[in-house]
GROMACS .gro file of C-alpha atoms in nm:
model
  186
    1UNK     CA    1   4.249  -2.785   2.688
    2UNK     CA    2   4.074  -2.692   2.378
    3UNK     CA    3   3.755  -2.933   2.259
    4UNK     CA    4   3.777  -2.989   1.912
    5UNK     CA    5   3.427  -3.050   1.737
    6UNK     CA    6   3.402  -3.337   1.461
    7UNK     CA    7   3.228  -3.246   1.138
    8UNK     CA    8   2.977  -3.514   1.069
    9UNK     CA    9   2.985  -3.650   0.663
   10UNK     CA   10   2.717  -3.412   0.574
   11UNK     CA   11   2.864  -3.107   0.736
   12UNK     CA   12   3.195  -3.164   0.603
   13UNK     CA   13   3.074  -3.217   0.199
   14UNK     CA   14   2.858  -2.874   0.291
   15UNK     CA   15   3.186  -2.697   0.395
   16UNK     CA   16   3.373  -2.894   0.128
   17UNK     CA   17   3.105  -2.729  -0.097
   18UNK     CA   18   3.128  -2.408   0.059
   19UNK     CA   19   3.472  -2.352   0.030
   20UNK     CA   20   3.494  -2.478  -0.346
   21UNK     CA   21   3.208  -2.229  -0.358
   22UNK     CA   22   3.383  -1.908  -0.214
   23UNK     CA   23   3.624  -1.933  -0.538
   24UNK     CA   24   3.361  -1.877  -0.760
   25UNK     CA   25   3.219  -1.579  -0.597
   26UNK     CA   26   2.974  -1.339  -0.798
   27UNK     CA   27   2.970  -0.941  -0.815
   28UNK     CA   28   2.654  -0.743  -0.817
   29UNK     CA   29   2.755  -0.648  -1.143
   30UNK     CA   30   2.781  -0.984  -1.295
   31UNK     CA   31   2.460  -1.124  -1.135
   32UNK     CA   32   2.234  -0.798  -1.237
   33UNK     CA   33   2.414  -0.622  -1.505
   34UNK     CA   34   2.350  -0.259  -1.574
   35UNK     CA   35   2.223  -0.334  -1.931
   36UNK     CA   36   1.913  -0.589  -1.757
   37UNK     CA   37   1.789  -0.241  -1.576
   38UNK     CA   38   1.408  -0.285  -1.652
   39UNK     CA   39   1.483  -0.472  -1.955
   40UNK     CA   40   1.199  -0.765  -1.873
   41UNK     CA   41   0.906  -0.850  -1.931
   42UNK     CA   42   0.608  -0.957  -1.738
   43UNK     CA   43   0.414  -1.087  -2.012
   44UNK     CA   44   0.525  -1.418  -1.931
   45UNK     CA   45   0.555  -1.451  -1.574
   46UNK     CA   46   0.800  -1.316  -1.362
   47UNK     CA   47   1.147  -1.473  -1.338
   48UNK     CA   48   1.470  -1.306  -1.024
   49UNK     CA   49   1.795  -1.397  -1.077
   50UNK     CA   50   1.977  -1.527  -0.744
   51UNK     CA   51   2.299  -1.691  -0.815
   52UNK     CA   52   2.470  -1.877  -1.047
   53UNK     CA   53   2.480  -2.244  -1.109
   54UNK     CA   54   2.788  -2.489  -1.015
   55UNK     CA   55   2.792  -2.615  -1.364
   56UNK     CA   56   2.900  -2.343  -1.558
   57UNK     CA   57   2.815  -2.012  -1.439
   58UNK     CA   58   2.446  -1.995  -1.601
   59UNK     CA   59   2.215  -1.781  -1.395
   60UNK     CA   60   2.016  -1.963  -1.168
   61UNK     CA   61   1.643  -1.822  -1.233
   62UNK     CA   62   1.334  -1.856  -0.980
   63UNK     CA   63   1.029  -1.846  -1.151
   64UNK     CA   64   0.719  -1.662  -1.035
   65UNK     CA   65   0.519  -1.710  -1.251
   66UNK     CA   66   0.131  -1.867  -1.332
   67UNK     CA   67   0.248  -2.199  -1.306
   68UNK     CA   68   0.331  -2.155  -0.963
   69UNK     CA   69   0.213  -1.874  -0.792
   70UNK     CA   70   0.236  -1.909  -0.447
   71UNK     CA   71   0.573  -1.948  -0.235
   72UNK     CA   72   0.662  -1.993   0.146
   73UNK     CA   73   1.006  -1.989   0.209
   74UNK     CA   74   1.045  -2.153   0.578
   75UNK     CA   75   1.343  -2.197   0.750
   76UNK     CA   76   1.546  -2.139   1.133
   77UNK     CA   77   1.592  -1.822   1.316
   78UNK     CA   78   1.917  -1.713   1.148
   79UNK     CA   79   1.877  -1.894   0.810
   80UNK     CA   80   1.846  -1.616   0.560
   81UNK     CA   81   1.498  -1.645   0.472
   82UNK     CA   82   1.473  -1.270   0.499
   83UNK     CA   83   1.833  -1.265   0.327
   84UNK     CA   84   1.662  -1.422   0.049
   85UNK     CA   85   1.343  -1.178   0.001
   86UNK     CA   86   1.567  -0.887  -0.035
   87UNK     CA   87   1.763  -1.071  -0.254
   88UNK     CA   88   1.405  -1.144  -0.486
   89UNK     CA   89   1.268  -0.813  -0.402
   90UNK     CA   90   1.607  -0.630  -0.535
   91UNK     CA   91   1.630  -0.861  -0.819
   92UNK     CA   92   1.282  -0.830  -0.974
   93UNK     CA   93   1.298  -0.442  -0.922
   94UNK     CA   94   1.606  -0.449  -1.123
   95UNK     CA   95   1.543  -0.640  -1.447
   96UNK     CA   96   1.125  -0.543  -1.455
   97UNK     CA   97   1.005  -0.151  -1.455
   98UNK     CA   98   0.733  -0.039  -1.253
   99UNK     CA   99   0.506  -0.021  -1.529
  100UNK     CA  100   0.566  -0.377  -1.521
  101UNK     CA  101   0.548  -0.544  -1.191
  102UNK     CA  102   0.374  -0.377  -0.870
  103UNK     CA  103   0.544  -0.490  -0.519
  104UNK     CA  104   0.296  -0.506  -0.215
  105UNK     CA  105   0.548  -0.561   0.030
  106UNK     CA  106   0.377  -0.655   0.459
  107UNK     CA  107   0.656  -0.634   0.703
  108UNK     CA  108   0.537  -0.820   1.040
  109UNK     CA  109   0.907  -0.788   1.192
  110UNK     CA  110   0.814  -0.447   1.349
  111UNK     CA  111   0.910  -0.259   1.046
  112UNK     CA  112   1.269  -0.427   1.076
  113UNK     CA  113   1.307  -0.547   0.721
  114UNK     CA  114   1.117  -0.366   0.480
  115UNK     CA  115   1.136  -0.005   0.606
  116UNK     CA  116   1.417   0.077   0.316
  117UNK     CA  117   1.167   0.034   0.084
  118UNK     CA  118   0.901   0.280   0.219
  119UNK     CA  119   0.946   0.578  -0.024
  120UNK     CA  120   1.231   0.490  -0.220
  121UNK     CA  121   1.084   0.228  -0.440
  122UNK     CA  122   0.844   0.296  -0.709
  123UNK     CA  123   0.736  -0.032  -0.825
  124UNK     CA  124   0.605  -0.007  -0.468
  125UNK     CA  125   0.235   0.030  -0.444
  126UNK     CA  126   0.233  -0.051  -0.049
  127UNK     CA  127   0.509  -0.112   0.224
  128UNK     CA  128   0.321  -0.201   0.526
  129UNK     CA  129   0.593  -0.146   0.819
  130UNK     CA  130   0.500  -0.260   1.167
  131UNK     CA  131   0.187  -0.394   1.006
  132UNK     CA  132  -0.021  -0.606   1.237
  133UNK     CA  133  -0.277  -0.914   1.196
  134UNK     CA  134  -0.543  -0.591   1.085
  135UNK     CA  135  -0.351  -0.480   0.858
  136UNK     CA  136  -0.231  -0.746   0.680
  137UNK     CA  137  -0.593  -0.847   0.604
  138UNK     CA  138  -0.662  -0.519   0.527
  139UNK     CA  139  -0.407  -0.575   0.224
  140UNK     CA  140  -0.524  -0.901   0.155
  141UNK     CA  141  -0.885  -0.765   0.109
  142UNK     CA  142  -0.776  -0.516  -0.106
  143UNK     CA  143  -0.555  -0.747  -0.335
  144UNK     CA  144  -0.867  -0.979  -0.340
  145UNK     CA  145  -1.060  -0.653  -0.471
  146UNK     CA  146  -0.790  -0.592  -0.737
  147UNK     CA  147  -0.791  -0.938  -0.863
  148UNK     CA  148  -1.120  -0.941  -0.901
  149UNK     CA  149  -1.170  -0.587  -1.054
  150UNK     CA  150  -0.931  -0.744  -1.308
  151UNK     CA  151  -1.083  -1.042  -1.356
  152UNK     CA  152  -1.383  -0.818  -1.498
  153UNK     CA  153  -1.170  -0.671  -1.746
  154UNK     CA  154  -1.030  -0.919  -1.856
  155UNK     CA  155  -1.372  -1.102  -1.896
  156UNK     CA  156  -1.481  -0.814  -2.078
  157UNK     CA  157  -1.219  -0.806  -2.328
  158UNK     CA  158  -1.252  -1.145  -2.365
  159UNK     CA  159  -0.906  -1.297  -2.249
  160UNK     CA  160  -0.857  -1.540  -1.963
  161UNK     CA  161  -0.561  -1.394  -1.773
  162UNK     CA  162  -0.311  -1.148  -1.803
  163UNK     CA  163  -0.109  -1.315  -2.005
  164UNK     CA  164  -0.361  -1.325  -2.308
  165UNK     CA  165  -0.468  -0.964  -2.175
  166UNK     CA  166  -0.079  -0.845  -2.239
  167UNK     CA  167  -0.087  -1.050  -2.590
  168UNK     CA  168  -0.333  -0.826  -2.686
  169UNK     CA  169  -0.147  -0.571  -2.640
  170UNK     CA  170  -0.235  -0.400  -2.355
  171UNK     CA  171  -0.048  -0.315  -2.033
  172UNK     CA  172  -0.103  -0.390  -1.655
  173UNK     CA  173   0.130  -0.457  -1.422
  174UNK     CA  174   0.196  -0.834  -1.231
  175UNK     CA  175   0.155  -0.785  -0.875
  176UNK     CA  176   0.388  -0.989  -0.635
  177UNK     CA  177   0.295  -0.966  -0.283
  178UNK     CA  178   0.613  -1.059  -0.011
  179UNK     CA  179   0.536  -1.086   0.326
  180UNK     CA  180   0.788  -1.138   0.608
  181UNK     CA  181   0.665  -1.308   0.915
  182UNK     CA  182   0.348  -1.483   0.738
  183UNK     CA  183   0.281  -1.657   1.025
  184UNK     CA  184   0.142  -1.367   1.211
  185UNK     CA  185  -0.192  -1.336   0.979
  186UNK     CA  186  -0.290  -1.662   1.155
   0.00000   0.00000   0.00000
C-alpha cells in the first residue's frame, strides 16, 4: 500500500507558487545580457542581478552597497546558500570589470566550492581553497590593512569614502569579500 503525504497550507501555496513559477522561467541570457558585460559601475555601490520579479518581469537587484555592507546568508544543509553565492559571485563579475570590483573569495568547504575560481577569474585578488581558521584571519588582517591604507588616502585627498574618492574622479576598485562556511573563523 502506498502512504500518501498531505501538503500542509503553506507547502501547498509554496508548490502552488512554484509551479506558477516554472512557467516563467529565465535564460542566462535574459537575466545577464551580453550587452551588461562590465558595463557597471561601482561608484555607487554594488548592485547583482538574481531573478526576476513576479510582477512583471523587472530584475530583482540585491544591493551591496554602503548602506548595507555586511550580509550572512544562513540557511539548512541543502538550501542553496552556496547556490546563491555563485549566483552573486557570477553576477557581479558579469555586469562590473575588474578594474571595478576586487573579489576576495575564503572557501572553508575544503576547497569544494570556490576552486573554479582559482585562476580563471581576474577580478579575483584571492581564492583561498581549503583555507582554515589561520588563514581566514590571515585575509581578514590583510583586508583590515587595505581598508585602512585607504582610509589614508582618502583622508589625504580630502574625501570621506570611496564614493566621494570616485566623484573626484579617480579609480579604485570596491572590494567584496564572500566567504563560504563563515562559521569556521569562530
Amino acid at each position: 500500500m502506498m502512504s500518501v503525504s498531505k501538503e500542509s497550507p503553506p507547502q501547498a501555496r509554496i508548490r502552488a507558487a512554484a509551479d506558477r513559477d516554472m512557467e516563467n522561467l529565465f535564460s542566462f541570457p535574459e537575466i545577464l545580457p551580453r550587452e551588461t558585460l562590465f558595463t557597471g559601475s561601482s561608484a555607487e555601490g554594488i548592485s547583482a542581478p538574481m531573478g526576476f520579479d513576479t510582477g512583471g518581469g523587472s530584475p530583482l537587484m540585491v544591493p551591496l552597497d554602503d548602506q548595507a555592507a555586511h550580509y550572512l546568508v544562513g540557511g539548512d544543509t541543502g538550501s542553496g546558500k552556496s547556490n546563491l553565492l555563485h549566483s552573486l559571485i557570477t553576477s557581479v563579475c558579469w555586469r562590473f570589470s575588474p578594474e571595478e570590483v576586487q573579489l576576495y573569495l575564503l572557501d572553508f568547504k575544503e576547497g569544494v566550492e570556490f576552486s573554479q575560481y582559482a585562476g580563471t577569474l581576474p577580478h579575483a585578488a584571492l581564492v583561498a581553497v581549503e583555507a582554515d581558521t589561520e588563514d581566514g584571519v590571515t585575509v581578514l588582517r590583510h583586508l583590515a590593512e587595505e581598508l585602512s591604507r585607504r582610509a589614508g588616502i582618502f583622508k589625504s585627498l580630502g574625501c570621506r569614502d570611496l564614493r566621494s574618492f570616485r566623484e573626484a574622479g579617480r579609480s579604485m576598485p570596491r572590494l567584496l569579500v564572500v566567504i563560504d562556511e563563515f562559521q569556521v573563523l569562530f
